[in-house]
Every structure is written in C-alpha cells, then in structure tokens.
CSV table of C-alpha atoms in Angstrom, one decimal:
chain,number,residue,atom,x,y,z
A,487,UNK,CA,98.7,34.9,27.0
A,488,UNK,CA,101.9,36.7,27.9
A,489,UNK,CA,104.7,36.5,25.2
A,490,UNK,CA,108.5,36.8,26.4
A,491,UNK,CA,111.5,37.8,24.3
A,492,UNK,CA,114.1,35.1,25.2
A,493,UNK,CA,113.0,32.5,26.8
A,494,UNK,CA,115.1,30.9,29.2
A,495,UNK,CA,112.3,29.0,31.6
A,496,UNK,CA,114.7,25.7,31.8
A,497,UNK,CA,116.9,27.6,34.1
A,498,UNK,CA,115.1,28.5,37.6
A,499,UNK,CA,115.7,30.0,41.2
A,500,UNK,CA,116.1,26.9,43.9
A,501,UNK,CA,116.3,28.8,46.6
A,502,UNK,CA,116.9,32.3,48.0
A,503,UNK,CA,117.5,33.2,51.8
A,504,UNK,CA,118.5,36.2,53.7
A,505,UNK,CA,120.9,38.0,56.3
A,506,UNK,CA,120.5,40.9,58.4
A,507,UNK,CA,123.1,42.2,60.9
A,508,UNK,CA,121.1,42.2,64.7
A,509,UNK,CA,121.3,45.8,65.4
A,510,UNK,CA,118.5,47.2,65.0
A,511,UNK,CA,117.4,50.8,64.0
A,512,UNK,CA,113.8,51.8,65.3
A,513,UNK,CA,112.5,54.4,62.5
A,514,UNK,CA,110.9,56.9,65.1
A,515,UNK,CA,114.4,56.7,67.5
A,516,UNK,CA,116.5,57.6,64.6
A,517,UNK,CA,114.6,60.6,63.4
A,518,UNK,CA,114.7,61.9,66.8
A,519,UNK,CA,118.3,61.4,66.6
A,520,UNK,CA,118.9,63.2,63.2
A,521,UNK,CA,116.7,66.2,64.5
A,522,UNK,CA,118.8,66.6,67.4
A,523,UNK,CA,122.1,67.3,65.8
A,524,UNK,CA,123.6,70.4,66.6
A,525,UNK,CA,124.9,71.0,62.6
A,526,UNK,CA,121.1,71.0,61.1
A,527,UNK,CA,119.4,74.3,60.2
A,528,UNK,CA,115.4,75.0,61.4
A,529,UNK,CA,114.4,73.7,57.8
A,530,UNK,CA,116.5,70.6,57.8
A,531,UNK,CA,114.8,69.6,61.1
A,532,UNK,CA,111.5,70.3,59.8
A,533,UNK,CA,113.0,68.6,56.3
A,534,UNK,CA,113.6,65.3,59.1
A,535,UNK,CA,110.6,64.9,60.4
A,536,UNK,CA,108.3,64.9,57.7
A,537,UNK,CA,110.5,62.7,55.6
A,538,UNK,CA,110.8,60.2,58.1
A,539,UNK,CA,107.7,60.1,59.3
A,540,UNK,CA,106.3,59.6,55.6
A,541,UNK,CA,108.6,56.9,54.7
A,542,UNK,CA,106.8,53.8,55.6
A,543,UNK,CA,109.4,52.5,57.6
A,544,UNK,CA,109.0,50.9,61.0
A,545,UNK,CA,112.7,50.0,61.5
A,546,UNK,CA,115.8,49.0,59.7
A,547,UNK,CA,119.1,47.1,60.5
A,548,UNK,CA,122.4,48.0,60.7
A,549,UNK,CA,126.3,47.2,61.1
A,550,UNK,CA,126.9,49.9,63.0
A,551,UNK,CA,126.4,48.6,66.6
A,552,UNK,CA,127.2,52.0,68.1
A,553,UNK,CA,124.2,53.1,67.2
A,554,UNK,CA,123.0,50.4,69.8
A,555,UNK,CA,125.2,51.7,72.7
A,556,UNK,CA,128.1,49.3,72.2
A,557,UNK,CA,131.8,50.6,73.1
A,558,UNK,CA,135.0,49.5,71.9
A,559,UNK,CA,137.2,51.9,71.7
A,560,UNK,CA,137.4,55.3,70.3
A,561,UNK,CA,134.0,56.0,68.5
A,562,UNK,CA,133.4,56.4,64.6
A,563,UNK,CA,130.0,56.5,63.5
A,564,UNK,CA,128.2,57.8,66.5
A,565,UNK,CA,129.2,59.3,69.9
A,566,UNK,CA,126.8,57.9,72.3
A,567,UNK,CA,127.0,60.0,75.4
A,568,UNK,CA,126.6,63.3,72.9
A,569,UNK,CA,124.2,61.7,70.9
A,570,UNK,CA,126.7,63.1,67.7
A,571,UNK,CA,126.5,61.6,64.5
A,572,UNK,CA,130.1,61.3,63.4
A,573,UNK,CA,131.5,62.0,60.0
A,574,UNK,CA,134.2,59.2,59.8
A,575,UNK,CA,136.5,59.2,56.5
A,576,UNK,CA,135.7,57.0,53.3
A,577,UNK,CA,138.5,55.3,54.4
A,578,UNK,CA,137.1,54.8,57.8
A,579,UNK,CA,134.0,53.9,56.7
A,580,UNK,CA,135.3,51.0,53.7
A,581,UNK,CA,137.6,49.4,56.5
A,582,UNK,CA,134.3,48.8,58.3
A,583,UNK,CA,133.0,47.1,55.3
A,584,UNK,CA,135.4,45.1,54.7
A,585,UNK,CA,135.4,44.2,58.3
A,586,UNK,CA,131.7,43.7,58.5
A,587,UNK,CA,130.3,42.4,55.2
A,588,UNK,CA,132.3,39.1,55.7
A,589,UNK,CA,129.7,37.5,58.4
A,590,UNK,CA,126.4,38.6,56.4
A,591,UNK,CA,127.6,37.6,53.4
A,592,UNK,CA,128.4,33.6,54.3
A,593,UNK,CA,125.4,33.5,56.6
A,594,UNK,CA,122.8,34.4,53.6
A,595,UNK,CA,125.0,32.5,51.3
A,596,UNK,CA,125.2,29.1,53.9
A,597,UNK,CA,121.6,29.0,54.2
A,598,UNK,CA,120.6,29.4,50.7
A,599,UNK,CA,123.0,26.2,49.6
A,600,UNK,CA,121.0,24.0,52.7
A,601,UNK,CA,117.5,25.3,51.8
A,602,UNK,CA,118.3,24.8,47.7
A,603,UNK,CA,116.7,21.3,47.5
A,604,UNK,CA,118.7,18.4,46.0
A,605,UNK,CA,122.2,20.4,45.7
A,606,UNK,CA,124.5,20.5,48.8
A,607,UNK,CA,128.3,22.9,49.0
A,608,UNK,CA,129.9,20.9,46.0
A,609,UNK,CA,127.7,21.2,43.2
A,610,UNK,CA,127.9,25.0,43.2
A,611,UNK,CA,130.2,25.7,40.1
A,612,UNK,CA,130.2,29.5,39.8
A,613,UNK,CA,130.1,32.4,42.7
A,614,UNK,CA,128.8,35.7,41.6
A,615,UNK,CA,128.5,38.5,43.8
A,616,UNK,CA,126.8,42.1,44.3
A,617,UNK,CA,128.0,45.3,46.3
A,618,UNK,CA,128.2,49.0,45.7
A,619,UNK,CA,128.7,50.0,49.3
A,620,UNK,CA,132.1,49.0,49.6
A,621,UNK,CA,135.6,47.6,48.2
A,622,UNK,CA,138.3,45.2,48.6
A,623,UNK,CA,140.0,42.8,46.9
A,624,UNK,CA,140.4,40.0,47.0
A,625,UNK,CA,136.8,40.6,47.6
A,626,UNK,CA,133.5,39.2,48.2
A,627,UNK,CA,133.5,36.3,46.0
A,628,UNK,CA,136.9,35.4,47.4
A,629,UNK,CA,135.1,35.2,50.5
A,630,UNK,CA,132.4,33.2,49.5
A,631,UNK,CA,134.9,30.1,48.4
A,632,UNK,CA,137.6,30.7,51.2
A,633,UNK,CA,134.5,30.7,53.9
A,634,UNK,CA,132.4,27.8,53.0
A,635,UNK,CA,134.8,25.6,51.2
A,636,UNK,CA,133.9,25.7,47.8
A,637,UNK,CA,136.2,24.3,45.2
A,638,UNK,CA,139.3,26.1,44.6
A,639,UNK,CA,138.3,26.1,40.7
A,640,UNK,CA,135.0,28.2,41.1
A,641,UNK,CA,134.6,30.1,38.9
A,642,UNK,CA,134.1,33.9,40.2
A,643,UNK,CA,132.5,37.2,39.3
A,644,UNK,CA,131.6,40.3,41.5
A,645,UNK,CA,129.5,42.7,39.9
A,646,UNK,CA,130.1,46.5,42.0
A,647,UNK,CA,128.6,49.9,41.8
A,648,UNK,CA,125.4,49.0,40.0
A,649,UNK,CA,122.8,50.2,42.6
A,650,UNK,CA,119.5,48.7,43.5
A,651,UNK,CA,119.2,47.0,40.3
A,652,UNK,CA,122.2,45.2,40.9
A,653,UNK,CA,120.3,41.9,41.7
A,654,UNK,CA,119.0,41.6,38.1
A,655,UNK,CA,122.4,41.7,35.9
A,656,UNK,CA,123.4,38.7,38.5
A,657,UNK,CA,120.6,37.0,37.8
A,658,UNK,CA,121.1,37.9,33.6
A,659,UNK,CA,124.6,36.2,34.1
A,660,UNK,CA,123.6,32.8,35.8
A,661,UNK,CA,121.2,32.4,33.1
A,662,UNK,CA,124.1,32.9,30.8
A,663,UNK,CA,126.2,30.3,33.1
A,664,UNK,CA,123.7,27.5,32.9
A,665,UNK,CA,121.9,27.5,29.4
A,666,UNK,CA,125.7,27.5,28.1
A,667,UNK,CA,126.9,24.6,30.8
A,668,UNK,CA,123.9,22.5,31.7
A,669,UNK,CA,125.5,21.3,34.9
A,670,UNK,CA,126.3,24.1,36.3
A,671,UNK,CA,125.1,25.4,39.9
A,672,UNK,CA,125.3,29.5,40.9
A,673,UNK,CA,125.3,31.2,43.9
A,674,UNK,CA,124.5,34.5,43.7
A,675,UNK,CA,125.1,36.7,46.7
A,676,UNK,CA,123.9,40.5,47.0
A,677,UNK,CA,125.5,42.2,50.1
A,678,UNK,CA,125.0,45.4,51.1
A,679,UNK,CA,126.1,48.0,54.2
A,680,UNK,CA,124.4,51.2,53.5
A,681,UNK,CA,124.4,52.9,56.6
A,682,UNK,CA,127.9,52.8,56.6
A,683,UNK,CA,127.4,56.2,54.2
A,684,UNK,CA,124.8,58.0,57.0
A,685,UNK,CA,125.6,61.1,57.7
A,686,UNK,CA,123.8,64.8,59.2
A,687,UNK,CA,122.8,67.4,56.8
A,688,UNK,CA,120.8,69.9,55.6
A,689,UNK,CA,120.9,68.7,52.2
A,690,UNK,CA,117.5,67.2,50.4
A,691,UNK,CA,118.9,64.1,49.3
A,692,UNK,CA,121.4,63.1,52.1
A,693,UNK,CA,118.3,63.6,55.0
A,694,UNK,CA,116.0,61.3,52.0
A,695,UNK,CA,119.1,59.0,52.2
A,696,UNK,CA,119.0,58.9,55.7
A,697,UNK,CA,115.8,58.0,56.2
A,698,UNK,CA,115.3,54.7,54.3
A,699,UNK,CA,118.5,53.2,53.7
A,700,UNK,CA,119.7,49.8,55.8
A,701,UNK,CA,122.1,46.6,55.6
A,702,UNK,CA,121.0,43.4,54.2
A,703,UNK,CA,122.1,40.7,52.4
A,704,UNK,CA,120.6,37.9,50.2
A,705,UNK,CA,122.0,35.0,48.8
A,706,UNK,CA,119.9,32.8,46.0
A,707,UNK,CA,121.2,29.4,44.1
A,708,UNK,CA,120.5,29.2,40.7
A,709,UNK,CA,120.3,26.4,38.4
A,710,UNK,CA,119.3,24.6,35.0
A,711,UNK,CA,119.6,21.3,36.9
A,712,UNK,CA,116.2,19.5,37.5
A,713,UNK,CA,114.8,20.0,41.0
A,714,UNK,CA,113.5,17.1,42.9
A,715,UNK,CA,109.8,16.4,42.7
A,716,UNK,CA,107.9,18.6,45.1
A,717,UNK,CA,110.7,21.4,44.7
A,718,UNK,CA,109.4,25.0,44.8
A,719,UNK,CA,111.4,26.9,42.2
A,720,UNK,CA,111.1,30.1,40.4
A,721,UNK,CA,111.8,29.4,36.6
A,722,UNK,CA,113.2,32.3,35.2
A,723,UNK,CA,111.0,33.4,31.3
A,724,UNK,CA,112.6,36.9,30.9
A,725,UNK,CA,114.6,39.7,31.5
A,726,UNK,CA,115.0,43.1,30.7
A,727,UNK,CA,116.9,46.5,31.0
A,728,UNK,CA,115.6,50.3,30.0
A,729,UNK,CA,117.5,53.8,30.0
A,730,UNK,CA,114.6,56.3,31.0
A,731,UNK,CA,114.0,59.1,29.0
A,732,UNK,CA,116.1,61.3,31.1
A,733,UNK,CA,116.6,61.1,35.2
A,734,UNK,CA,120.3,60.5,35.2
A,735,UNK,CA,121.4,63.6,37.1
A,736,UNK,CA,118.2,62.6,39.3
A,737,UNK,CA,119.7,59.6,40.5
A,738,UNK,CA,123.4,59.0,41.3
A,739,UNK,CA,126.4,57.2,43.5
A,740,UNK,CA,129.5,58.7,44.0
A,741,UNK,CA,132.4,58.6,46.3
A,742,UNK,CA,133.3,61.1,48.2
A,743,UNK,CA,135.7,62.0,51.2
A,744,UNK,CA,133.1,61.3,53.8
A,745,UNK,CA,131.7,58.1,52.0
A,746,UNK,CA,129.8,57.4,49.7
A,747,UNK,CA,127.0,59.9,48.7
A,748,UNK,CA,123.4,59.2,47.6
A,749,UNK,CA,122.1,61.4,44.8
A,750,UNK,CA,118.2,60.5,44.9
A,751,UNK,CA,116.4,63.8,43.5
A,752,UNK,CA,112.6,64.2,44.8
A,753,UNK,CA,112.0,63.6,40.9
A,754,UNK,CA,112.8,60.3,40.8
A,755,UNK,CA,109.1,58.8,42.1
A,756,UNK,CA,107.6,61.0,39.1
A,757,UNK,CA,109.7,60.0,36.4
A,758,UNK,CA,109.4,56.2,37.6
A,759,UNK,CA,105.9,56.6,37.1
A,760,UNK,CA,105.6,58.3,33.8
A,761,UNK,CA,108.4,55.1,32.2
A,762,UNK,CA,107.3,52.2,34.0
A,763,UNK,CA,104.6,51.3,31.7
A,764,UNK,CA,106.9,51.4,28.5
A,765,UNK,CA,110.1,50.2,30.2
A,766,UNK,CA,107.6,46.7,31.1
A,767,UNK,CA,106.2,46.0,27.6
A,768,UNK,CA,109.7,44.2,26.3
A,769,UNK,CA,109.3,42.2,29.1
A,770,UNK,CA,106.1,41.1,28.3
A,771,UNK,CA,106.1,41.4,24.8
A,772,UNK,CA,103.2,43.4,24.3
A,773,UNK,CA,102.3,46.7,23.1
A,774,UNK,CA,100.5,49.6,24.7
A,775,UNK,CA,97.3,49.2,23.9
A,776,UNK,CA,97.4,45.4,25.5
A,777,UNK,CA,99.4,46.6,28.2
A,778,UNK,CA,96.0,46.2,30.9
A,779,UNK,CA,95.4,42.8,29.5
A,780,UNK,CA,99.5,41.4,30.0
A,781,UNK,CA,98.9,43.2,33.7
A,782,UNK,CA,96.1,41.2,34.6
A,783,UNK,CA,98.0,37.9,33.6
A,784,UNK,CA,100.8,38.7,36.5
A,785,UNK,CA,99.5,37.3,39.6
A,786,UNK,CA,102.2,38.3,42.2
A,787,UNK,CA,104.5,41.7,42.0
A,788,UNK,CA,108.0,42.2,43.3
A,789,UNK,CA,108.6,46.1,43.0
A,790,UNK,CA,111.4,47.6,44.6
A,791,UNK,CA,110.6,49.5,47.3
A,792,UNK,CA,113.2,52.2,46.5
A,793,UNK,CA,110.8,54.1,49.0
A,794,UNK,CA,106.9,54.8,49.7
A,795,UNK,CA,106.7,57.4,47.0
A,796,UNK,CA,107.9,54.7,44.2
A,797,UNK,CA,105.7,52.1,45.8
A,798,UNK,CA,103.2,54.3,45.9
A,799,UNK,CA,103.6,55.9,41.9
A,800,UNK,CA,104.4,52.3,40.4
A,801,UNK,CA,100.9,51.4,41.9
A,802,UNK,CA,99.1,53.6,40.7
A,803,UNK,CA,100.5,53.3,37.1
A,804,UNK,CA,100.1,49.6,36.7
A,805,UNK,CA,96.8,49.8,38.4
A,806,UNK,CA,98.0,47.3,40.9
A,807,UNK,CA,96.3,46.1,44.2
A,808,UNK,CA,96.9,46.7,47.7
A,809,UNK,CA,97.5,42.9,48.0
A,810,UNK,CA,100.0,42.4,44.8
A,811,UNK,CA,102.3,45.3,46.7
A,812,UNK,CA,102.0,44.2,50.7
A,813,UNK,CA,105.3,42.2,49.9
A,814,UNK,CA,107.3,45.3,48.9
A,815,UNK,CA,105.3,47.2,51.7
A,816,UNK,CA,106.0,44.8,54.1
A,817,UNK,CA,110.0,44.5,53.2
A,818,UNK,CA,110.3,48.6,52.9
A,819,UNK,CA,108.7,48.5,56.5
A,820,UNK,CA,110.3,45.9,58.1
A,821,UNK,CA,113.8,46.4,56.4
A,822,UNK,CA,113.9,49.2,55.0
A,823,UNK,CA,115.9,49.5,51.3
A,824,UNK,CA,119.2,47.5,51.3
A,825,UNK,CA,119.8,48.5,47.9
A,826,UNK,CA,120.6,45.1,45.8
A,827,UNK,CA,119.3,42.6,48.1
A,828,UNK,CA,116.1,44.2,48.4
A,829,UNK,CA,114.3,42.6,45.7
A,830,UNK,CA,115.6,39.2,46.5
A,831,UNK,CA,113.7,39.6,50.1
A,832,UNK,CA,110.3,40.1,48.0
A,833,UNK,CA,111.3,37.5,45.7
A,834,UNK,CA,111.6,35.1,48.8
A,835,UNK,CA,108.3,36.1,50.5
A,836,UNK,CA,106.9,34.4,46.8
A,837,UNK,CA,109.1,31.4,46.7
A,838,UNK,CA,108.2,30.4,50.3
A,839,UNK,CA,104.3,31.1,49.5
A,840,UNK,CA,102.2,28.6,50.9
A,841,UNK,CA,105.7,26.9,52.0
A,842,UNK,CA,103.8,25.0,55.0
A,843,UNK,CA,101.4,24.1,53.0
A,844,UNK,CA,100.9,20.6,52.1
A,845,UNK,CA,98.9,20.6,48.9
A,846,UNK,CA,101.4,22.5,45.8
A,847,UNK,CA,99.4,24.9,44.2
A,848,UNK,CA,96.6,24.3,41.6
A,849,UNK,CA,98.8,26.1,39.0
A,850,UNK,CA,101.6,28.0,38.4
A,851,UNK,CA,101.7,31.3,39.2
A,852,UNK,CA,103.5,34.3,37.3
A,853,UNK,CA,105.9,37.0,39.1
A,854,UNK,CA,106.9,40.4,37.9
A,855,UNK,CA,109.8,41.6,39.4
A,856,UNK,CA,111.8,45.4,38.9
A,857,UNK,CA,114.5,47.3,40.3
A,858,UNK,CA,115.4,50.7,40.1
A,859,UNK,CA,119.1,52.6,39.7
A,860,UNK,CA,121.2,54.9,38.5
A,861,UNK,CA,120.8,56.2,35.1
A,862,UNK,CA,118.0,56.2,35.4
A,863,UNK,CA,117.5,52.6,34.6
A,864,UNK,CA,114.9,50.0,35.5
A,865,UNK,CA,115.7,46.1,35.2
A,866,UNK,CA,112.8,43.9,35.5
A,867,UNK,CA,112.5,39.8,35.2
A,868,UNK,CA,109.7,37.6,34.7
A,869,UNK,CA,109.4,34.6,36.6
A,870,UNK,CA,107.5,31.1,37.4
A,871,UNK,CA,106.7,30.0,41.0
A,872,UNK,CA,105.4,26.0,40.5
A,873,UNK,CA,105.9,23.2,42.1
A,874,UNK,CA,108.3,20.6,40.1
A,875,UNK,CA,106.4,17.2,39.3
C-alpha cells in the first residue's frame, strides 16, 4: 500500500486538453536543414545528424510558419529561398511571442473549460499560467480573462522561467486554491514557444536544443468541487520537489541577445538516472529498500520526455515497462518537448483512457507523474484516474 505525505485527494484534475500551432516540422527535413547551413563546422554537421536522428522524434510543431514557406514580409527566422536559418534579436524573437502565444493559449484553455464536466466559463475563480519562453505584461493570464470572458475579479497568477517542471508548481498552487476555498474552480494554462529560441551552431547543447524542442500548449481545470457521476477525473494524493545532488551548471535558461539559450549538458540523462530513485521515495512515502514494492503499485507512468536518453535512463532505473512509457514515447515522437505543457499531454493520454469506453473501469488506477528542470530539480505528483460514482 502506497503511503503519501499530504494528502490532498479531495481536490482532482477535471479535465486537461491541448493546443498546437499547425505548422509542422518533419524531424528528418529539419536536420537536413540544420546540416546545410553554411556557419556549421565538419563536426557540427556530423554532431546534427547523429543527434537527430537518435532523438526519437518523428516531427514537431511550430509558430514559425516560415519554416513552412509562408511570406509576409521581410523574413526573421528563416530565409526560404537560401534555405538560412536567421539569427533574429531577443527582441525580435519575444515580439513574436507575444504576437503568437495569444491564439494557443485560449484555444487549449477554451476547450478544457467545455470538456471539464459539470463546470461551464463562470465557475472558473482563479487563472494561473506557465511560460519561460517569453514576456509581456499584462501577460498571459491577462489574456486568459480578456479572451474568454472570465470575470473581471479572477483571481490571477503566472508562474515564468521555471522550465519543464513548470507544470507541477501550477498544479501545487491550485491545490492550495481549493483545499483553502472549497468553491473554487482553476484553470491552469501551460504555454509554450520554443522554437522561437532555434538557432545554427556548432555548439553541443544549442544543436541538442535544436533537435527536440517544439511549441505546445495545455490547458487543465482543476477543482475540489464534486464531479458529476460518471466523471473521469484525476484526484490529485501528492506532490513533491528535489534539488539533485549536483547538475545545476548541467542544466540552465538564460537570456541572451539572440534569445533565449538552452543549457542541457550531455550529463543530464546520467545524473537523472542515478537521483530518480531517491528524489521518488517522498512521493511515495517509502524507503529504499521498499522502493520495488511502491513501483509495482503505480499502474500508469507520466515521465517527461525531456528527450530519448531520459526516457530511456528513467526506464531503466525504475525498472519500468515498454508499455508504462509508450505515452511519453509516443508524445516525445509526435510532439516533441514543449517544455511545461509536455507532461500535461501524457497526463491527458491517461485521463482520456478507455474515454469511449462504456463500462468505467473495474478500479481505480494510480499515475506517477515527473518533470525535469533547471537546478537540477525534479517535481513529481501522484495521482488517481477513477470514475466518480
């Protein structure tokens, strides 16, 4: 039997949905693209290649619809007819964010509010949103209440510049929200626009960058207000957040002249692997040498696909099966990592399990779920998919 610190199963997921912009990037065309710029040395070409083709990804989406061939105006990302990869200013590149987040942002957030059963655009209470990819103010969670006419009294928070992970301390705050006001309804909305940071180079970390970052966002409503009978939800029993021993030079987000640049060492797989064992025991309350037992108790797994190398270590530390990680596998290949909203996609493909079903299942079932950031740090959450009474 799994024990849990603090136990907060009254309040649960309703509903989670997701946004991607339609452009899309075809995994094998973009390395082609990157090998062909004219600034890469023999190395970084070879460096391309290999780290492409390794990543696991079959194609990503992206804002940038120059990279599809459309024209309007002077170019800033990508020259089409040279096939150049442009090197825009920050400032460039955070006007297009501003510009572009706005759409993906209210379409994720729209459709979670209709697919959250029993609660409709004016019982959401609070707005909190994610983003490290971009600034503006008033921002995001302005947005959010401007664009689909929520009450000019929600209550807002953004949460910026936390990473991957950024999903989790969201998720930690709603809880917050509704154990301390019973009534009240969050949306939580995780947008983000990492391409907008792709750039050439012969450096390790930028071509790793290149190669599995996209745009995504995901919206999800949360609540301690009972669901209708029938209602899917995921109740949410724990939550957690570790400082590794070590890895924070390994991976890092800063902002520089020409965007935003990606620190992600070739380290970081290892030293996931070697903490992720300890850094899950306060989740499950358990100790070491019970660690294989609380394991076998999780039936479903939502790991971050931060990229196949994670996937690939986390596996193979927690023992886990080929089917308890296709959903991460099958979001880094069909999405590739969108940073925050990642985990919310996996979270989704478990919420909508056996959706079109019409018998519920025979009991509940229990989800592990962790992110990855800067730090290094690793935030994880234990969850309940059932089927209300």
């Amino acid at each position: 039997m799994i024990t849990t610190g603090v136990q907060t199963g009254a309040v649960s997921v309703r509903s989670i949905a997701t946004a991607v912009p339609p452009t899309v990037l075809e995994q094998e065309r973009v390395r082609d693209l990157f090998v062909g710029q004219a600034d890469l040395s023999r190395l970084a070409r070879r460096l391309v290649g290999s780290v492409f083709d390794a990543s696991a990804i079959a194609r990503r989406h992206t804002v940038v619809d120059e990279f599809a061939g459309a024209t309007s105006g002077a170019a800033a990302f990508y020259e089409a007819q040279s096939q150049t990869i442009l090197t825009p200013s920050t400032g460039v590149r955070n006007a297009a964010y501003t510009r572009e987040v706005r759409p993906l942002l209210t379409a994720a957030a729209a459709s979670a509010i209709d697919e959250a059963p029993g609660l409709e655009r004016s019982d959401i209470t609070h707005v909190i949103t994610v983003s490290c990819t971009g600034f503006f103010a008033p921002g995001p969670d302005y947005v959010l209440v401007r664009d689909l006419g929520l009450a000019p009294s929600t209550r807002r928070l953004h949460i910026g510049f936390m990473g991957c992970y950024g999903a989790f301390p969201a998720l930690r705050a709603a809880v917050s929200t509704c154990l301390a006001e019973p009534t009240a309804t969050v949306l939580i909305v995780c947008v983000e626009l990492c391409t907008l940071h792709v750039r050439s180079s012969n450096d390790p970390d930028t071509i790793v960058a290149s190669s599995v970052f996209a745009d995504g966002a995901a919206a999800a409503v949360v609540s301690a207000r009972p669901a209708p009978a029938g209602s899917a939800v995921l109740s949410i029993d724990a939550q957690e957040t570790i400082l590794t021993d070590g890895g924070e030079t390994d991976m890092a987000w800063t902002i520089g002249d020409l965007g935003f640049e990606m620190v992600l060492s070739r380290y970081v797989p290892r030293i996931i692997e070697d903490q992720i064992v300890g850094a899950l025991l306060p989740l499950l309350g358990t100790d070491p040498a019970s660690a294989a037992t609380a394991w076998s108790q999780i039936d479903r797994w939502a790991v971050h696909p931060g990229g196949r190398a994670i996937l690939d270590r986390v596996q193979r530390a927690l023992d886990l099966t080929e089917e308890q990680m296709s959903p991460s596998r099958e979001v880094l290949r069909d999405y590739g990592n969108m940073s925050s909203a990642t985990v919310l996609f996996i979270l989704k493909k478990h919420l909508d399990h056996r959706g079109q079903e019409a018998a519920t299942p025979s009991s509940p079932e229990r989800i592990a779920a962790m992110a990855f950031g800067p730090g290094l740090t690793v935030e994880s959450a234990l969850f309940t998919r059932l089927v209300t009474p």
